[in-house]
mmCIF file with all atom_site columns, C-alpha atoms in Angstrom:
data_model
loop_
_atom_site.group_PDB
_atom_site.id
_atom_site.type_symbol
_atom_site.label_atom_id
_atom_site.label_alt_id
_atom_site.label_comp_id
_atom_site.label_asym_id
_atom_site.label_entity_id
_atom_site.label_seq_id
_atom_site.pdbx_PDB_ins_code
_atom_site.Cartn_x
_atom_site.Cartn_y
_atom_site.Cartn_z
_atom_site.occupancy
_atom_site.B_iso_or_equiv
_atom_site.pdbx_formal_charge
_atom_site.auth_seq_id
_atom_site.auth_comp_id
_atom_site.auth_asym_id
_atom_site.auth_atom_id
_atom_site.pdbx_PDB_model_num
ATOM 1   C CA . UNK A 1 1   ? 53.926 97.313  -10.179 1.00 0.00 ? 1   UNK A CA 1
ATOM 2   C CA . UNK A 1 2   ? 57.480 97.039  -8.657  1.00 0.00 ? 2   UNK A CA 1
ATOM 3   C CA . UNK A 1 3   ? 60.556 97.761  -10.508 1.00 0.00 ? 3   UNK A CA 1
ATOM 4   C CA . UNK A 1 4   ? 62.700 94.819  -11.690 1.00 0.00 ? 4   UNK A CA 1
ATOM 5   C CA . UNK A 1 5   ? 65.402 95.678  -9.190  1.00 0.00 ? 5   UNK A CA 1
ATOM 6   C CA . UNK A 1 6   ? 62.934 95.407  -6.349  1.00 0.00 ? 6   UNK A CA 1
ATOM 7   C CA . UNK A 1 7   ? 61.961 91.779  -7.196  1.00 0.00 ? 7   UNK A CA 1
ATOM 8   C CA . UNK A 1 8   ? 65.383 90.437  -7.881  1.00 0.00 ? 8   UNK A CA 1
ATOM 9   C CA . UNK A 1 9   ? 66.498 89.540  -4.448  1.00 0.00 ? 9   UNK A CA 1
ATOM 10  C CA . UNK A 1 10  ? 66.679 85.977  -3.326  1.00 0.00 ? 10  UNK A CA 1
ATOM 11  C CA . UNK A 1 11  ? 63.749 86.142  -0.885  1.00 0.00 ? 11  UNK A CA 1
ATOM 12  C CA . UNK A 1 12  ? 61.407 87.590  -3.391  1.00 0.00 ? 12  UNK A CA 1
ATOM 13  C CA . UNK A 1 13  ? 62.400 85.095  -5.983  1.00 0.00 ? 13  UNK A CA 1
ATOM 14  C CA . UNK A 1 14  ? 61.886 82.233  -3.539  1.00 0.00 ? 14  UNK A CA 1
ATOM 15  C CA . UNK A 1 15  ? 58.371 83.299  -2.670  1.00 0.00 ? 15  UNK A CA 1
ATOM 16  C CA . UNK A 1 16  ? 57.655 83.916  -6.359  1.00 0.00 ? 16  UNK A CA 1
ATOM 17  C CA . UNK A 1 17  ? 59.081 80.432  -7.290  1.00 0.00 ? 17  UNK A CA 1
ATOM 18  C CA . UNK A 1 18  ? 56.637 78.827  -4.771  1.00 0.00 ? 18  UNK A CA 1
ATOM 19  C CA . UNK A 1 19  ? 53.711 80.262  -6.656  1.00 0.00 ? 19  UNK A CA 1
ATOM 20  C CA . UNK A 1 20  ? 55.032 80.112  -10.287 1.00 0.00 ? 20  UNK A CA 1
ATOM 21  C CA . UNK A 1 21  ? 53.845 77.202  -12.446 1.00 0.00 ? 21  UNK A CA 1
ATOM 22  C CA . UNK A 1 22  ? 55.698 78.016  -15.669 1.00 0.00 ? 22  UNK A CA 1
ATOM 23  C CA . UNK A 1 23  ? 58.779 76.658  -17.323 1.00 0.00 ? 23  UNK A CA 1
ATOM 24  C CA . UNK A 1 24  ? 61.106 79.708  -17.225 1.00 0.00 ? 24  UNK A CA 1
ATOM 25  C CA . UNK A 1 25  ? 63.792 80.182  -14.663 1.00 0.00 ? 25  UNK A CA 1
ATOM 26  C CA . UNK A 1 26  ? 61.989 81.897  -11.724 1.00 0.00 ? 26  UNK A CA 1
ATOM 27  C CA . UNK A 1 27  ? 64.746 84.536  -11.409 1.00 0.00 ? 27  UNK A CA 1
ATOM 28  C CA . UNK A 1 28  ? 63.893 85.575  -15.018 1.00 0.00 ? 28  UNK A CA 1
ATOM 29  C CA . UNK A 1 29  ? 60.254 85.002  -14.874 1.00 0.00 ? 29  UNK A CA 1
ATOM 30  C CA . UNK A 1 30  ? 59.792 87.287  -11.922 1.00 0.00 ? 30  UNK A CA 1
ATOM 31  C CA . UNK A 1 31  ? 61.786 90.018  -13.723 1.00 0.00 ? 31  UNK A CA 1
ATOM 32  C CA . UNK A 1 32  ? 59.759 89.593  -16.891 1.00 0.00 ? 32  UNK A CA 1
ATOM 33  C CA . UNK A 1 33  ? 56.408 89.589  -15.010 1.00 0.00 ? 33  UNK A CA 1
ATOM 34  C CA . UNK A 1 34  ? 57.349 93.155  -14.057 1.00 0.00 ? 34  UNK A CA 1
ATOM 35  C CA . UNK A 1 35  ? 59.069 94.245  -17.260 1.00 0.00 ? 35  UNK A CA 1
ATOM 36  C CA . UNK A 1 36  ? 58.886 91.797  -20.210 1.00 0.00 ? 36  UNK A CA 1
ATOM 37  C CA . UNK A 1 37  ? 61.689 93.730  -21.946 1.00 0.00 ? 37  UNK A CA 1
ATOM 38  C CA . UNK A 1 38  ? 64.197 93.512  -19.025 1.00 0.00 ? 38  UNK A CA 1
ATOM 39  C CA . UNK A 1 39  ? 67.381 91.603  -19.803 1.00 0.00 ? 39  UNK A CA 1
ATOM 40  C CA . UNK A 1 40  ? 67.703 88.149  -18.342 1.00 0.00 ? 40  UNK A CA 1
ATOM 41  C CA . UNK A 1 41  ? 69.752 87.688  -15.158 1.00 0.00 ? 41  UNK A CA 1
ATOM 42  C CA . UNK A 1 42  ? 72.823 86.639  -17.389 1.00 0.00 ? 42  UNK A CA 1
ATOM 43  C CA . UNK A 1 43  ? 72.385 89.807  -19.406 1.00 0.00 ? 43  UNK A CA 1
ATOM 44  C CA . UNK A 1 44  ? 70.869 88.092  -22.484 1.00 0.00 ? 44  UNK A CA 1
ATOM 45  C CA . UNK A 1 45  ? 67.773 89.637  -24.110 1.00 0.00 ? 45  UNK A CA 1
ATOM 46  C CA . UNK A 1 46  ? 64.435 88.774  -22.931 1.00 0.00 ? 46  UNK A CA 1
ATOM 47  C CA . UNK A 1 47  ? 62.049 86.743  -25.145 1.00 0.00 ? 47  UNK A CA 1
ATOM 48  C CA . UNK A 1 48  ? 59.990 89.767  -25.713 1.00 0.00 ? 48  UNK A CA 1
ATOM 49  C CA . UNK A 1 49  ? 62.913 91.552  -27.313 1.00 0.00 ? 49  UNK A CA 1
ATOM 50  C CA . UNK A 1 50  ? 63.783 88.608  -29.526 1.00 0.00 ? 50  UNK A CA 1
ATOM 51  C CA . UNK A 1 51  ? 60.076 88.192  -30.547 1.00 0.00 ? 51  UNK A CA 1
ATOM 52  C CA . UNK A 1 52  ? 59.883 91.872  -31.439 1.00 0.00 ? 52  UNK A CA 1
ATOM 53  C CA . UNK A 1 53  ? 62.928 91.578  -33.659 1.00 0.00 ? 53  UNK A CA 1
ATOM 54  C CA . UNK A 1 54  ? 61.321 88.518  -35.312 1.00 0.00 ? 54  UNK A CA 1
ATOM 55  C CA . UNK A 1 55  ? 58.047 90.380  -35.787 1.00 0.00 ? 55  UNK A CA 1
ATOM 56  C CA . UNK A 1 56  ? 59.762 93.315  -37.414 1.00 0.00 ? 56  UNK A CA 1
ATOM 57  C CA . UNK A 1 57  ? 61.650 90.942  -39.768 1.00 0.00 ? 57  UNK A CA 1
ATOM 58  C CA . UNK A 1 58  ? 58.438 89.421  -40.823 1.00 0.00 ? 58  UNK A CA 1
ATOM 59  C CA . UNK A 1 59  ? 57.113 92.832  -41.848 1.00 0.00 ? 59  UNK A CA 1
ATOM 60  C CA . UNK A 1 60  ? 60.254 93.786  -43.833 1.00 0.00 ? 60  UNK A CA 1
ATOM 61  C CA . UNK A 1 61  ? 59.990 90.953  -46.364 1.00 0.00 ? 61  UNK A CA 1
ATOM 62  C CA . UNK A 1 62  ? 57.341 88.697  -47.756 1.00 0.00 ? 62  UNK A CA 1
ATOM 63  C CA . UNK A 1 63  ? 56.713 86.450  -44.799 1.00 0.00 ? 63  UNK A CA 1
ATOM 64  C CA . UNK A 1 64  ? 57.020 82.756  -45.228 1.00 0.00 ? 64  UNK A CA 1
ATOM 65  C CA . UNK A 1 65  ? 53.913 80.857  -43.964 1.00 0.00 ? 65  UNK A CA 1
ATOM 66  C CA . UNK A 1 66  ? 55.939 78.446  -41.911 1.00 0.00 ? 66  UNK A CA 1
ATOM 67  C CA . UNK A 1 67  ? 57.946 81.356  -40.296 1.00 0.00 ? 67  UNK A CA 1
ATOM 68  C CA . UNK A 1 68  ? 54.614 83.086  -39.455 1.00 0.00 ? 68  UNK A CA 1
ATOM 69  C CA . UNK A 1 69  ? 53.278 79.885  -37.833 1.00 0.00 ? 69  UNK A CA 1
ATOM 70  C CA . UNK A 1 70  ? 56.483 79.412  -35.827 1.00 0.00 ? 70  UNK A CA 1
ATOM 71  C CA . UNK A 1 71  ? 56.373 83.018  -34.742 1.00 0.00 ? 71  UNK A CA 1
ATOM 72  C CA . UNK A 1 72  ? 52.778 82.790  -33.699 1.00 0.00 ? 72  UNK A CA 1
ATOM 73  C CA . UNK A 1 73  ? 53.387 79.620  -31.747 1.00 0.00 ? 73  UNK A CA 1
ATOM 74  C CA . UNK A 1 74  ? 56.446 81.226  -29.997 1.00 0.00 ? 74  UNK A CA 1
ATOM 75  C CA . UNK A 1 75  ? 54.440 84.346  -29.222 1.00 0.00 ? 75  UNK A CA 1
ATOM 76  C CA . UNK A 1 76  ? 51.554 82.402  -27.796 1.00 0.00 ? 76  UNK A CA 1
ATOM 77  C CA . UNK A 1 77  ? 53.976 80.299  -25.707 1.00 0.00 ? 77  UNK A CA 1
ATOM 78  C CA . UNK A 1 78  ? 55.594 83.612  -24.410 1.00 0.00 ? 78  UNK A CA 1
ATOM 79  C CA . UNK A 1 79  ? 52.239 85.195  -23.530 1.00 0.00 ? 79  UNK A CA 1
ATOM 80  C CA . UNK A 1 80  ? 51.237 82.005  -21.581 1.00 0.00 ? 80  UNK A CA 1
ATOM 81  C CA . UNK A 1 81  ? 54.522 82.209  -19.616 1.00 0.00 ? 81  UNK A CA 1
ATOM 82  C CA . UNK A 1 82  ? 54.089 85.835  -18.889 1.00 0.00 ? 82  UNK A CA 1
ATOM 83  C CA . UNK A 1 83  ? 50.450 85.178  -17.719 1.00 0.00 ? 83  UNK A CA 1
ATOM 84  C CA . UNK A 1 84  ? 51.692 82.460  -15.342 1.00 0.00 ? 84  UNK A CA 1
ATOM 85  C CA . UNK A 1 85  ? 54.392 84.702  -14.084 1.00 0.00 ? 85  UNK A CA 1
ATOM 86  C CA . UNK A 1 86  ? 52.196 87.677  -13.489 1.00 0.00 ? 86  UNK A CA 1
ATOM 87  C CA . UNK A 1 87  ? 49.684 85.402  -11.717 1.00 0.00 ? 87  UNK A CA 1
ATOM 88  C CA . UNK A 1 88  ? 52.525 84.336  -9.318  1.00 0.00 ? 88  UNK A CA 1
ATOM 89  C CA . UNK A 1 89  ? 53.216 87.973  -8.413  1.00 0.00 ? 89  UNK A CA 1
ATOM 90  C CA . UNK A 1 90  ? 51.946 89.155  -5.025  1.00 0.00 ? 90  UNK A CA 1
ATOM 91  C CA . UNK A 1 91  ? 48.526 90.686  -5.003  1.00 0.00 ? 91  UNK A CA 1
ATOM 92  C CA . UNK A 1 92  ? 48.601 94.120  -6.329  1.00 0.00 ? 92  UNK A CA 1
ATOM 93  C CA . UNK A 1 93  ? 46.068 95.285  -3.728  1.00 0.00 ? 93  UNK A CA 1
ATOM 94  C CA . UNK A 1 94  ? 49.109 95.571  -1.282  1.00 0.00 ? 94  UNK A CA 1
ATOM 95  C CA . UNK A 1 95  ? 50.690 98.289  -3.523  1.00 0.00 ? 95  UNK A CA 1
ATOM 96  C CA . UNK A 1 96  ? 49.795 101.889 -2.819  1.00 0.00 ? 96  UNK A CA 1
ATOM 97  C CA . UNK A 1 97  ? 47.455 103.395 -5.422  1.00 0.00 ? 97  UNK A CA 1
ATOM 98  C CA . UNK A 1 98  ? 48.943 105.787 -7.817  1.00 0.00 ? 98  UNK A CA 1
ATOM 99  C CA . UNK A 1 99  ? 48.196 109.528 -6.896  1.00 0.00 ? 99  UNK A CA 1
ATOM 100 C CA . UNK A 1 100 ? 45.201 110.963 -8.518  1.00 0.00 ? 100 UNK A CA 1
ATOM 101 C CA . UNK A 1 101 ? 43.385 114.264 -8.395  1.00 0.00 ? 101 UNK A CA 1
ATOM 102 C CA . UNK A 1 102 ? 43.074 117.382 -10.443 1.00 0.00 ? 102 UNK A CA 1
ATOM 103 C CA . UNK A 1 103 ? 46.778 118.215 -10.024 1.00 0.00 ? 103 UNK A CA 1
ATOM 104 C CA . UNK A 1 104 ? 48.054 114.656 -10.537 1.00 0.00 ? 104 UNK A CA 1
ATOM 105 C CA . UNK A 1 105 ? 46.690 112.552 -13.482 1.00 0.00 ? 105 UNK A CA 1
ATOM 106 C CA . UNK A 1 106 ? 47.666 109.029 -13.920 1.00 0.00 ? 106 UNK A CA 1
ATOM 107 C CA . UNK A 1 107 ? 50.297 108.701 -16.509 1.00 0.00 ? 107 UNK A CA 1
ATOM 108 C CA . UNK A 1 108 ? 48.498 106.769 -19.313 1.00 0.00 ? 108 UNK A CA 1
ATOM 109 C CA . UNK A 1 109 ? 45.495 108.983 -19.312 1.00 0.00 ? 109 UNK A CA 1
ATOM 110 C CA . UNK A 1 110 ? 47.718 112.096 -19.470 1.00 0.00 ? 110 UNK A CA 1
ATOM 111 C CA . UNK A 1 111 ? 49.430 110.676 -22.570 1.00 0.00 ? 111 UNK A CA 1
ATOM 112 C CA . UNK A 1 112 ? 46.112 109.862 -24.202 1.00 0.00 ? 112 UNK A CA 1
ATOM 113 C CA . UNK A 1 113 ? 44.840 113.307 -23.361 1.00 0.00 ? 113 UNK A CA 1
ATOM 114 C CA . UNK A 1 114 ? 47.930 114.975 -24.887 1.00 0.00 ? 114 UNK A CA 1
ATOM 115 C CA . UNK A 1 115 ? 47.698 112.805 -28.128 1.00 0.00 ? 115 UNK A CA 1
ATOM 116 C CA . UNK A 1 116 ? 44.029 113.778 -28.402 1.00 0.00 ? 116 UNK A CA 1
ATOM 117 C CA . UNK A 1 117 ? 44.721 117.449 -27.661 1.00 0.00 ? 117 UNK A CA 1
ATOM 118 C CA . UNK A 1 118 ? 47.253 117.823 -30.463 1.00 0.00 ? 118 UNK A CA 1
ATOM 119 C CA . UNK A 1 119 ? 45.111 115.806 -32.854 1.00 0.00 ? 119 UNK A CA 1
ATOM 120 C CA . UNK A 1 120 ? 47.381 112.787 -33.212 1.00 0.00 ? 120 UNK A CA 1
ATOM 121 C CA . UNK A 1 121 ? 45.547 109.432 -33.440 1.00 0.00 ? 121 UNK A CA 1
ATOM 122 C CA . UNK A 1 122 ? 46.752 107.209 -30.585 1.00 0.00 ? 122 UNK A CA 1
ATOM 123 C CA . UNK A 1 123 ? 46.338 103.729 -29.500 1.00 0.00 ? 123 UNK A CA 1
ATOM 124 C CA . UNK A 1 124 ? 46.695 103.335 -25.735 1.00 0.00 ? 124 UNK A CA 1
ATOM 125 C CA . UNK A 1 125 ? 47.114 99.969  -24.185 1.00 0.00 ? 125 UNK A CA 1
ATOM 126 C CA . UNK A 1 126 ? 45.603 99.776  -20.707 1.00 0.00 ? 126 UNK A CA 1
#
């Protein structure tokens, strides 16, 4: 996937906005489709960062049921927006495939292999 800086120009945002059906500002939605933790165009934190802070706060204390329900609803809404934004990105088939082969392993499998090799249980999101 492209870096945030590569999708932040006006032409890319305009093409993205034509395909995007969500409620976020398209300039931010295109950034967050690529990197959910990137700051907004105005420098403010992304919803992913704010949700992560809330999630951590829920684990620090005894969670109020109403706050858990609000958090869950906000998380679901964010995930829907991210899905809409990612669906509006150009087809991934146009991007070159990452290099593979015996001398060049893709990044995630390498991390998983290292974790397994040193005997550390790992959860790898793919």
